[in-house]
GROMACS .gro file of C-alpha atoms in nm:
model
  429
    1MET     CA    1  -1.654   2.362  -2.593
    2LEU     CA    2  -1.898   2.120  -2.438
    3ILE     CA    3  -1.940   1.980  -2.087
    4GLY     CA    4  -2.150   1.671  -2.016
    5ILE     CA    5  -2.241   1.646  -1.649
    6ASP     CA    6  -2.401   1.302  -1.661
    7LYS     CA    7  -2.155   1.155  -1.912
    8ARG     CA    8  -1.869   1.327  -1.729
    9PHE     CA    9  -1.678   1.473  -2.022
   10VAL     CA   10  -1.520   1.805  -2.112
   11PHE     CA   11  -1.449   1.861  -2.480
   12ALA     CA   12  -1.208   2.141  -2.574
   13ALA     CA   13  -1.278   2.236  -2.936
   14SER     CA   14  -0.964   2.323  -3.130
   15THR     CA   15  -0.997   2.502  -3.463
   16LYS     CA   16  -0.978   2.313  -3.795
   17THR     CA   17  -1.009   1.974  -3.626
   18ALA     CA   18  -1.369   1.881  -3.719
   19SER     CA   19  -1.497   2.056  -3.405
   20THR     CA   20  -1.829   2.149  -3.572
   21SER     CA   21  -1.889   1.785  -3.662
   22LEU     CA   22  -1.789   1.668  -3.314
   23GLU     CA   23  -2.021   1.925  -3.161
   24GLN     CA   24  -2.317   1.776  -3.348
   25VAL     CA   25  -2.249   1.436  -3.193
   26LEU     CA   26  -2.172   1.558  -2.840
   27LYS     CA   27  -2.433   1.831  -2.806
   28PRO     CA   28  -2.727   1.601  -2.716
   29HIS     CA   29  -2.521   1.475  -2.420
   30ALA     CA   30  -2.390   1.815  -2.308
   31ASP     CA   31  -2.534   2.027  -2.029
   32ILE     CA   32  -2.310   2.323  -2.112
   33PHE     CA   33  -2.196   2.415  -2.460
   34ARG     CA   34  -2.058   2.725  -2.624
   35SER     CA   35  -2.107   2.783  -2.993
   36GLY     CA   36  -2.112   3.084  -3.220
   37SER     CA   37  -1.800   3.296  -3.258
   38ALA     CA   38  -1.454   3.142  -3.245
   39GLN     CA   39  -1.384   3.335  -2.925
   40ARG     CA   40  -1.677   3.161  -2.755
   41LYS     CA   41  -1.648   2.816  -2.907
   42HIS     CA   42  -1.273   2.756  -2.910
   43ILE     CA   43  -1.162   2.796  -2.552
   44GLY     CA   44  -0.904   2.564  -2.402
   45LEU     CA   45  -0.898   2.368  -2.079
   46PRO     CA   46  -0.695   2.639  -1.895
   47GLU     CA   47  -0.986   2.879  -1.957
   48ILE     CA   48  -1.273   2.631  -1.923
   49PHE     CA   49  -1.210   2.539  -1.561
   50PRO     CA   50  -1.195   2.892  -1.414
   51THR     CA   51  -1.482   3.007  -1.638
   52TYR     CA   52  -1.707   2.731  -1.504
   53ASP     CA   53  -1.569   2.738  -1.153
   54PHE     CA   54  -1.923   2.729  -1.014
   55LEU     CA   55  -1.936   2.367  -1.139
   56PHE     CA   56  -1.579   2.244  -1.099
   57SER     CA   57  -1.538   2.386  -0.748
   58GLN     CA   58  -1.831   2.183  -0.613
   59PRO     CA   59  -1.743   1.873  -0.408
   60GLY     CA   60  -1.731   1.567  -0.633
   61TYR     CA   61  -1.721   1.774  -0.952
   62GLY     CA   62  -1.355   1.865  -0.975
   63PRO     CA   63  -1.173   1.847  -1.309
   64ASP     CA   64  -1.036   1.502  -1.226
   65SER     CA   65  -1.391   1.361  -1.215
   66PHE     CA   66  -1.439   1.445  -1.585
   67PHE     CA   67  -1.290   1.284  -1.895
   68LYS     CA   68  -1.114   1.572  -2.074
   69PHE     CA   69  -1.034   1.544  -2.441
   70GLY     CA   70  -0.989   1.725  -2.768
   71VAL     CA   71  -0.830   1.694  -3.112
   72MET     CA   72  -0.492   1.812  -3.240
   73ARG     CA   73  -0.372   1.831  -3.596
   74ASP     CA   74  -0.021   1.807  -3.737
   75PRO     CA   75   0.083   2.174  -3.704
   76PHE     CA   76   0.195   2.211  -4.066
   77ASP     CA   77  -0.131   2.058  -4.190
   78TRP     CA   78  -0.327   2.271  -3.941
   79ILE     CA   79  -0.201   2.606  -4.069
   80ASN     CA   80  -0.237   2.485  -4.428
   81SER     CA   81  -0.600   2.399  -4.355
   82TRP     CA   82  -0.658   2.746  -4.217
   83TYR     CA   83  -0.505   2.900  -4.528
   84ARG     CA   84  -0.726   2.695  -4.763
   85TYR     CA   85  -1.034   2.762  -4.554
   86ARG     CA   86  -0.991   3.139  -4.549
   87LEU     CA   87  -0.895   3.152  -4.918
   88GLY     CA   88  -1.177   2.939  -5.058
   89ASN     CA   89  -1.471   2.964  -4.815
   90LYS     CA   90  -1.709   3.244  -4.727
   91VAL     CA   91  -1.575   3.347  -4.388
   92GLU     CA   92  -1.563   3.659  -4.172
   93SER     CA   93  -1.193   3.719  -4.241
   94PRO     CA   94  -1.124   3.594  -4.596
   95LEU     CA   95  -0.784   3.614  -4.757
   96PRO     CA   96  -0.744   3.820  -5.074
   97GLU     CA   97  -0.824   3.622  -5.385
   98GLY     CA   98  -0.516   3.451  -5.524
   99MET     CA   99  -0.301   3.513  -5.217
  100SER     CA  100  -0.020   3.257  -5.200
  101PHE     CA  101   0.053   3.056  -4.890
  102ALA     CA  102   0.395   3.223  -4.865
  103ASP     CA  103   0.228   3.567  -4.853
  104PHE     CA  104  -0.024   3.440  -4.598
  105TRP     CA  105   0.260   3.314  -4.379
  106ALA     CA  106   0.447   3.642  -4.412
  107LEU     CA  107   0.131   3.828  -4.306
  108LYS     CA  108   0.157   3.677  -3.956
  109ASP     CA  109  -0.201   3.772  -3.873
  110TRP     CA  110  -0.414   3.627  -3.591
  111ASN     CA  111  -0.392   3.274  -3.734
  112ILE     CA  112  -0.020   3.274  -3.664
  113LEU     CA  113   0.043   3.534  -3.394
  114ARG     CA  114  -0.201   3.644  -3.125
  115GLY     CA  115  -0.273   4.006  -3.055
  116ASP     CA  116  -0.013   4.016  -2.780
  117GLY     CA  117   0.254   3.876  -3.012
  118ARG     CA  118   0.251   3.521  -2.873
  119LYS     CA  119   0.245   3.229  -3.113
  120HIS     CA  120  -0.099   3.083  -3.185
  121LEU     CA  121  -0.035   2.724  -3.078
  122GLN     CA  122  -0.268   2.427  -3.045
  123ARG     CA  123  -0.091   2.317  -2.726
  124ASP     CA  124  -0.249   2.612  -2.544
  125MET     CA  125  -0.581   2.427  -2.562
  126PHE     CA  126  -0.451   2.141  -2.348
  127LEU     CA  127  -0.159   2.263  -2.135
  128GLY     CA  128  -0.159   2.503  -1.843
  129SER     CA  129   0.065   2.808  -1.828
  130ASP     CA  130   0.319   2.596  -1.640
  131GLY     CA  131   0.320   2.336  -1.919
  132GLN     CA  132   0.119   2.084  -1.717
  133LEU     CA  133  -0.101   1.851  -1.923
  134MET     CA  134  -0.470   1.907  -1.846
  135ALA     CA  135  -0.627   1.662  -2.096
  136ASP     CA  136  -0.673   1.288  -2.061
  137VAL     CA  137  -0.674   1.223  -2.436
  138ILE     CA  138  -0.575   1.441  -2.733
  139ILE     CA  139  -0.689   1.269  -3.051
  140PRO     CA  140  -0.453   1.306  -3.349
  141TYR     CA  141  -0.666   1.436  -3.635
  142ASP     CA  142  -0.562   1.153  -3.866
  143ARG     CA  143  -0.700   0.902  -3.612
  144LEU     CA  144  -1.017   1.095  -3.535
  145ASP     CA  145  -1.273   0.845  -3.663
  146ASP     CA  146  -1.150   0.536  -3.481
  147MET     CA  147  -1.045   0.704  -3.156
  148PHE     CA  148  -1.363   0.911  -3.128
  149ARG     CA  149  -1.567   0.597  -3.192
  150ASP     CA  150  -1.382   0.421  -2.907
  151ILE     CA  151  -1.439   0.714  -2.671
  152CYS     CA  152  -1.809   0.729  -2.755
  153ALA     CA  153  -1.841   0.356  -2.695
  154GLU     CA  154  -1.693   0.393  -2.347
  155LEU     CA  155  -1.912   0.694  -2.269
  156GLU     CA  156  -2.215   0.509  -2.411
  157MET     CA  157  -2.290   0.760  -2.685
  158PRO     CA  158  -2.358   0.713  -3.058
  159ALA     CA  159  -2.051   0.796  -3.266
  160GLY     CA  160  -2.160   0.876  -3.622
  161LEU     CA  161  -1.940   1.165  -3.729
  162PRO     CA  162  -2.063   1.403  -4.003
  163ARG     CA  163  -1.829   1.645  -4.177
  164ALA     CA  164  -1.889   2.021  -4.167
  165ASN     CA  165  -1.697   2.344  -4.241
  166VAL     CA  166  -1.467   2.163  -4.482
  167SER     CA  167  -1.225   2.375  -4.686
  168ARG     CA  168  -1.336   2.402  -5.047
  169ILE     CA  169  -0.978   2.424  -5.167
  170ARG     CA  170  -0.824   2.081  -5.118
  171GLU     CA  171  -0.456   2.138  -5.196
  172THR     CA  172  -0.199   2.406  -5.114
  173GLN     CA  173   0.029   2.510  -5.399
  174SER     CA  174   0.397   2.421  -5.378
  175LEU     CA  175   0.600   2.622  -5.127
  176PRO     CA  176   0.922   2.816  -5.175
  177ASP     CA  177   1.238   2.636  -5.071
  178GLY     CA  178   1.292   2.641  -4.697
  179LEU     CA  179   0.942   2.761  -4.602
  180GLU     CA  180   0.818   2.428  -4.475
  181GLU     CA  181   1.125   2.391  -4.255
  182GLU     CA  182   1.067   2.745  -4.123
  183ILE     CA  183   0.706   2.663  -4.038
  184ARG     CA  184   0.796   2.339  -3.864
  185ALA     CA  185   1.057   2.522  -3.657
  186PHE     CA  186   0.799   2.790  -3.568
  187TYR     CA  187   0.567   2.521  -3.434
  188ALA     CA  188   0.840   2.331  -3.247
  189ASP     CA  189   0.646   2.342  -2.918
  190ASP     CA  190   0.336   2.202  -3.086
  191TYR     CA  191   0.538   1.929  -3.253
  192LYS     CA  192   0.686   1.835  -2.916
  193LEU     CA  193   0.336   1.774  -2.777
  194TYR     CA  194   0.223   1.606  -3.098
  195ALA     CA  195   0.508   1.354  -3.071
  196GLU     CA  196   0.391   1.260  -2.720
  197LEU     CA  197   0.026   1.193  -2.809
  198ASP     CA  198   0.059   0.816  -2.841
  199ALA     CA  199   0.192   0.785  -2.487
  200ILE     CA  200  -0.058   1.036  -2.346
  201ASN     CA  201  -0.351   0.869  -2.516
  202ALA     CA  202  -0.247   0.517  -2.424
  203GLU     CA  203  -0.262   0.609  -2.056
  204GLY     CA  204  -0.586   0.806  -2.090
  205MET     CA  205  -0.767   0.533  -2.286
  206VAL     CA  206  -0.649   0.260  -2.047
  207ARG     CA  207  -0.799   0.455  -1.762
  208LEU     CA  208  -1.122   0.515  -1.951
  209ARG     CA  209  -1.159   0.152  -2.057
  210ALA     CA  210  -1.056   0.005  -1.723
  211ASP     CA  211  -1.308   0.198  -1.521
  212ARG     CA  212  -1.534   0.454  -1.681
  213ARG     CA  213  -1.653   0.540  -1.332
  214ALA     CA  214  -1.306   0.678  -1.261
  215PHE     CA  215  -1.444   0.994  -1.414
  216ARG     CA  216  -1.752   0.993  -1.190
  217PRO     CA  217  -1.767   1.093  -0.823
  218VAL     CA  218  -1.888   0.849  -0.562
  219ARG     CA  219  -2.184   1.018  -0.396
  220GLN     CA  220  -2.430   0.923  -0.128
  221ALA     CA  221  -2.759   1.098  -0.080
  222SER     CA  222  -2.752   1.340   0.209
  223GLY     CA  223  -2.942   1.240   0.519
  224THR     CA  224  -2.887   0.867   0.462
  225SER     CA  225  -2.668   0.614   0.631
  226PRO     CA  226  -2.505   0.328   0.440
  227GLY     CA  227  -2.751   0.079   0.587
  228SER     CA  228  -3.052   0.278   0.467
  229VAL     CA  229  -2.947   0.291   0.102
  230VAL     CA  230  -3.097   0.028  -0.126
  231ALA     CA  231  -2.849  -0.126  -0.370
  232ALA     CA  232  -2.895   0.030  -0.713
  233PRO     CA  233  -3.048  -0.212  -0.964
  234GLU     CA  234  -2.869  -0.305  -1.284
  235GLY     CA  235  -3.163  -0.195  -1.494
  236HIS     CA  236  -3.528  -0.091  -1.505
  237VAL     CA  237  -3.841  -0.217  -1.678
  238PHE     CA  238  -4.156  -0.006  -1.706
  239VAL     CA  239  -4.483  -0.160  -1.824
  240PHE     CA  240  -4.738   0.063  -1.997
  241SER     CA  241  -5.093  -0.045  -2.076
  242TYR     CA  242  -5.435   0.116  -2.084
  243CYS     CA  243  -5.581  -0.217  -1.969
  244PRO     CA  244  -5.523  -0.290  -1.597
  245GLU     CA  245  -5.574  -0.663  -1.646
  246ALA     CA  246  -5.316  -0.678  -1.926
  247GLY     CA  247  -5.059  -0.466  -1.744
  248GLY     CA  248  -5.112  -0.667  -1.426
  249SER     CA  249  -5.055  -0.994  -1.608
  250ILE     CA  250  -4.717  -0.878  -1.742
  251GLN     CA  251  -4.621  -0.748  -1.397
  252THR     CA  252  -4.708  -1.083  -1.238
  253HIS     CA  253  -4.520  -1.276  -1.506
  254LEU     CA  254  -4.201  -1.075  -1.456
  255ASN     CA  255  -4.217  -1.096  -1.078
  256GLU     CA  256  -4.221  -1.474  -1.095
  257ARG     CA  257  -3.849  -1.443  -1.151
  258PRO     CA  258  -3.652  -1.341  -0.837
  259GLU     CA  259  -3.425  -1.105  -1.029
  260PHE     CA  260  -3.724  -0.882  -1.112
  261CYS     CA  261  -3.902  -0.643  -0.880
  262ILE     CA  262  -4.173  -0.470  -1.083
  263ARG     CA  263  -4.393  -0.268  -0.850
  264GLY     CA  264  -4.757  -0.194  -0.913
  265GLU     CA  265  -4.917   0.139  -0.995
  266ASN     CA  266  -4.795   0.439  -0.796
  267ASN     CA  267  -5.022   0.709  -0.937
  268ASP     CA  268  -4.742   0.769  -1.189
  269ALA     CA  269  -4.544   0.979  -0.948
  270ALA     CA  270  -4.251   0.975  -1.193
  271LEU     CA  271  -4.458   1.182  -1.435
  272HIS     CA  272  -4.412   1.477  -1.202
  273LEU     CA  273  -4.036   1.421  -1.199
  274MET     CA  274  -4.045   1.463  -1.575
  275ARG     CA  275  -4.242   1.786  -1.543
  276SER     CA  276  -4.002   1.922  -1.282
  277LYS     CA  277  -3.696   1.841  -1.493
  278ASN     CA  278  -3.854   1.994  -1.803
  279ALA     CA  279  -3.939   2.309  -1.608
  280VAL     CA  280  -3.570   2.388  -1.562
  281ALA     CA  281  -3.464   2.245  -1.900
  282THR     CA  282  -3.699   2.450  -2.117
  283ASN     CA  283  -3.685   2.789  -1.944
  284PRO     CA  284  -3.498   3.020  -2.187
  285GLU     CA  285  -3.350   3.244  -1.916
  286MET     CA  286  -3.215   2.953  -1.713
  287THR     CA  287  -3.076   2.792  -2.027
  288ALA     CA  288  -2.896   3.111  -2.130
  289LEU     CA  289  -2.742   3.153  -1.785
  290ARG     CA  290  -2.631   2.791  -1.775
  291ARG     CA  291  -2.455   2.823  -2.108
  292SER     CA  292  -2.296   3.160  -2.032
  293GLY     CA  293  -2.077   3.039  -1.748
  294LYS     CA  294  -2.135   3.368  -1.565
  295LYS     CA  295  -2.214   3.376  -1.196
  296THR     CA  296  -2.541   3.547  -1.110
  297ALA     CA  297  -2.557   3.810  -0.839
  298ALA     CA  298  -2.732   3.733  -0.511
  299SER     CA  299  -2.994   3.994  -0.602
  300ALA     CA  300  -3.059   3.852  -0.951
  301ARG     CA  301  -3.404   3.718  -1.033
  302ARG     CA  302  -3.251   3.387  -1.148
  303TYR     CA  303  -2.981   3.374  -0.882
  304GLY     CA  304  -2.805   3.037  -0.901
  305ALA     CA  305  -2.975   2.926  -1.223
  306GLU     CA  306  -2.636   2.870  -1.387
  307LYS     CA  307  -2.577   2.586  -1.139
  308VAL     CA  308  -2.888   2.390  -1.235
  309PHE     CA  309  -2.816   2.112  -1.487
  310PRO     CA  310  -3.138   1.947  -1.610
  311ARG     CA  311  -2.996   1.608  -1.703
  312GLU     CA  312  -2.811   1.575  -1.374
  313TYR     CA  313  -3.125   1.688  -1.188
  314GLY     CA  314  -3.333   1.428  -1.373
  315ARG     CA  315  -3.085   1.153  -1.293
  316ALA     CA  316  -3.079   1.249  -0.925
  317MET     CA  317  -3.460   1.241  -0.906
  318ALA     CA  318  -3.466   0.904  -1.082
  319ALA     CA  319  -3.215   0.761  -0.834
  320ALA     CA  320  -3.417   0.893  -0.541
  321PHE     CA  321  -3.736   0.749  -0.694
  322THR     CA  322  -3.574   0.405  -0.718
  323GLN     CA  323  -3.453   0.429  -0.359
  324LYS     CA  324  -3.764   0.572  -0.195
  325VAL     CA  325  -4.055   0.457  -0.414
  326LEU     CA  326  -3.954   0.141  -0.598
  327LYS     CA  327  -3.737   0.009  -0.313
  328PRO     CA  328  -3.628  -0.306  -0.498
  329GLU     CA  329  -3.600  -0.627  -0.299
  330PRO     CA  330  -3.247  -0.724  -0.184
  331ASN     CA  331  -3.192  -1.003  -0.440
  332SER     CA  332  -3.348  -0.829  -0.739
  333ARG     CA  333  -3.143  -0.690  -1.025
  334ILE     CA  334  -3.419  -0.526  -1.228
  335ALA     CA  335  -3.657  -0.270  -1.078
  336GLY     CA  336  -3.955  -0.093  -1.227
  337PHE     CA  337  -4.326  -0.035  -1.210
  338ARG     CA  338  -4.645  -0.082  -1.400
  339SER     CA  339  -4.804   0.240  -1.521
  340GLY     CA  340  -5.176   0.280  -1.487
  341LEU     CA  341  -5.171   0.618  -1.655
  342THR     CA  342  -5.349   0.668  -1.982
  343PRO     CA  343  -5.274   1.028  -2.087
  344TRP     CA  344  -5.487   1.086  -2.391
  345ASP     CA  345  -5.236   1.349  -2.500
  346THR     CA  346  -4.976   1.127  -2.664
  347GLY     CA  347  -4.733   1.419  -2.653
  348VAL     CA  348  -4.730   1.392  -2.273
  349LEU     CA  349  -4.690   1.015  -2.300
  350HIS     CA  350  -4.395   1.060  -2.537
  351ARG     CA  351  -4.219   1.299  -2.298
  352TYR     CA  352  -4.289   1.069  -2.004
  353VAL     CA  353  -4.152   0.756  -2.167
  354SER     CA  354  -3.851   0.949  -2.296
  355PHE     CA  355  -3.779   1.081  -1.946
  356LEU     CA  356  -3.783   0.729  -1.803
  357SER     CA  357  -3.557   0.602  -2.081
  358GLU     CA  358  -3.304   0.882  -2.043
  359HIS     CA  359  -3.276   0.912  -1.666
  360PHE     CA  360  -3.319   0.563  -1.521
  361GLU     CA  361  -3.030   0.321  -1.565
  362ASN     CA  362  -3.057   0.068  -1.850
  363THR     CA  363  -3.427   0.120  -1.912
  364ARG     CA  364  -3.658  -0.111  -2.109
  365ILE     CA  365  -4.016  -0.015  -2.191
  366VAL     CA  366  -4.290  -0.275  -2.243
  367PHE     CA  367  -4.607  -0.154  -2.415
  368VAL     CA  368  -4.918  -0.375  -2.391
  369THR     CA  369  -5.219  -0.342  -2.622
  370ARG     CA  370  -5.550  -0.526  -2.615
  371GLN     CA  371  -5.861  -0.567  -2.824
  372HIS     CA  372  -6.051  -0.248  -2.745
  373SER     CA  373  -6.379  -0.425  -2.692
  374ASP     CA  374  -6.223  -0.613  -2.400
  375VAL     CA  375  -6.095  -0.301  -2.227
  376ALA     CA  376  -6.298  -0.180  -1.929
  377ALA     CA  377  -6.576   0.057  -2.025
  378ALA     CA  378  -6.425   0.338  -1.823
  379ASN     CA  379  -6.130   0.345  -2.064
  380ARG     CA  380  -6.339   0.285  -2.374
  381ASP     CA  381  -6.554   0.596  -2.383
  382ASP     CA  382  -6.379   0.718  -2.698
  383PRO     CA  383  -6.235   0.445  -2.926
  384ASP     CA  384  -6.024   0.704  -3.107
  385ARG     CA  385  -5.828   0.762  -2.790
  386LEU     CA  386  -5.722   0.401  -2.764
  387ASP     CA  387  -5.639   0.401  -3.134
  388SER     CA  388  -5.408   0.700  -3.086
  389ILE     CA  389  -5.227   0.527  -2.800
  390ASP     CA  390  -5.185   0.209  -3.004
  391VAL     CA  391  -5.033   0.418  -3.282
  392PHE     CA  392  -4.798   0.584  -3.033
  393TYR     CA  393  -4.690   0.251  -2.883
  394ARG     CA  394  -4.603   0.114  -3.226
  395SER     CA  395  -4.429   0.425  -3.355
  396TYR     CA  396  -4.220   0.466  -3.039
  397ARG     CA  397  -4.128   0.097  -3.046
  398ASP     CA  398  -4.027   0.125  -3.412
  399ALA     CA  399  -3.813   0.431  -3.338
  400HIS     CA  400  -3.644   0.266  -3.037
  401PRO     CA  401  -3.643  -0.111  -3.098
  402ASP     CA  402  -3.342  -0.162  -2.872
  403ARG     CA  403  -3.527  -0.045  -2.563
  404CYS     CA  404  -3.898  -0.093  -2.639
  405HIS     CA  405  -4.112  -0.404  -2.680
  406LEU     CA  406  -4.476  -0.433  -2.784
  407ILE     CA  407  -4.708  -0.709  -2.661
  408ASP     CA  408  -5.053  -0.789  -2.795
  409TYR     CA  409  -5.228  -0.916  -2.482
  410ASP     CA  410  -5.469  -1.129  -2.680
  411LEU     CA  411  -5.173  -1.317  -2.830
  412TRP     CA  412  -5.003  -1.326  -2.490
  413GLN     CA  413  -5.288  -1.536  -2.354
  414SER     CA  414  -5.284  -1.786  -2.638
  415ASP     CA  415  -4.934  -1.801  -2.785
  416PRO     CA  416  -4.639  -1.905  -2.562
  417GLN     CA  417  -4.399  -1.756  -2.818
  418THR     CA  418  -4.494  -1.406  -2.700
  419GLN     CA  419  -4.354  -1.486  -2.356
  420GLU     CA  420  -4.033  -1.616  -2.511
  421ASP     CA  421  -4.008  -1.300  -2.719
  422LEU     CA  422  -4.032  -1.086  -2.403
  423THR     CA  423  -3.764  -1.294  -2.231
  424ALA     CA  424  -3.535  -1.256  -2.531
  425PHE     CA  425  -3.595  -0.881  -2.546
  426LEU     CA  426  -3.505  -0.839  -2.178
  427GLY     CA  427  -3.196  -1.053  -2.224
  428GLU     CA  428  -3.292  -1.279  -1.937
  429GLY     CA  429  -3.316  -1.608  -2.125
   0.00000   0.00000   0.00000
């Protein structure tokens, strides 16, 4: 089970439906996730919402503001997969060596019947006790790759899907006459839902594609009136250079175009936003409480920590920074600033640039280098420091070529192609 606050998704992880692989893709975008035992990991939507009521009961964060999805497998294939997995893999509850599928089915253990005697059905992951559908999309397992790729594209997430926890035994031996029909009859309720997936998913995907923001609440900062709110820019550009002259030249060049509003140095106030966000993101106790879904008592040392979501907090601070510090001009589409900070600790610089990239909308980073001998003496007291920053600029650009651009200021002054390259990178040509 994973919940992404910023991406606005809830993923209900059914068993034997590639949930471990899906978790690897979704986890970087999740603020809440449960892993470990099956009892923790595989909880359905009817249990997720009351368990995390502290989130879903908040104004603007109701279940309807999240895209809710999961995966369902053909019921006959699903129970066959469980049989093969428990027979051939090292698991906590293995089947006796050589046990036939017919004997496994006759056993009617927890895979087939729950402790209270109810059938163990996949539909319970997605339907309420009254039979009401709670999911927007239930991906059929045989369409997992293409449908999950489409969902990730709409939620703006990478979609490479590894495979994990695969059954070592690939085929189930032939079944006695009549057993398959018995199994299909047993899972009649699951098959009823399975037959409806195309219609359910068509509606859910149309909604997702038509307006991804349908799964996001419309919020306005408290204490503001509509007239005092600056229109949010379409994107951001941040210019980093250890040379004020070089950084200033790029800032001036961008601001010659009315769609850009790149502010000057602001003492790198956003660096402290990064530190504040990381303070709540890296604290082990707060992280454990956030993942547990348990409400803290009013007397607890970390009272309310389970309600603090670092990525959402970072996004809110970034939005406030744009509104109250950058204050883009009315006709501009791209906001940003020029950084005058030169943190000699490239680890700090890495975390800072990553924070800007993750939390500000559609961010582009422009790094500017210069011949060290031309850099002001105040920044040239240790040549190794400038070398380390140059190395960082290049390595970060190489790791993130889609959102980072590197300019050699000496070439910028002499070669018009460098200006054309920047225009092409920003997509403003």
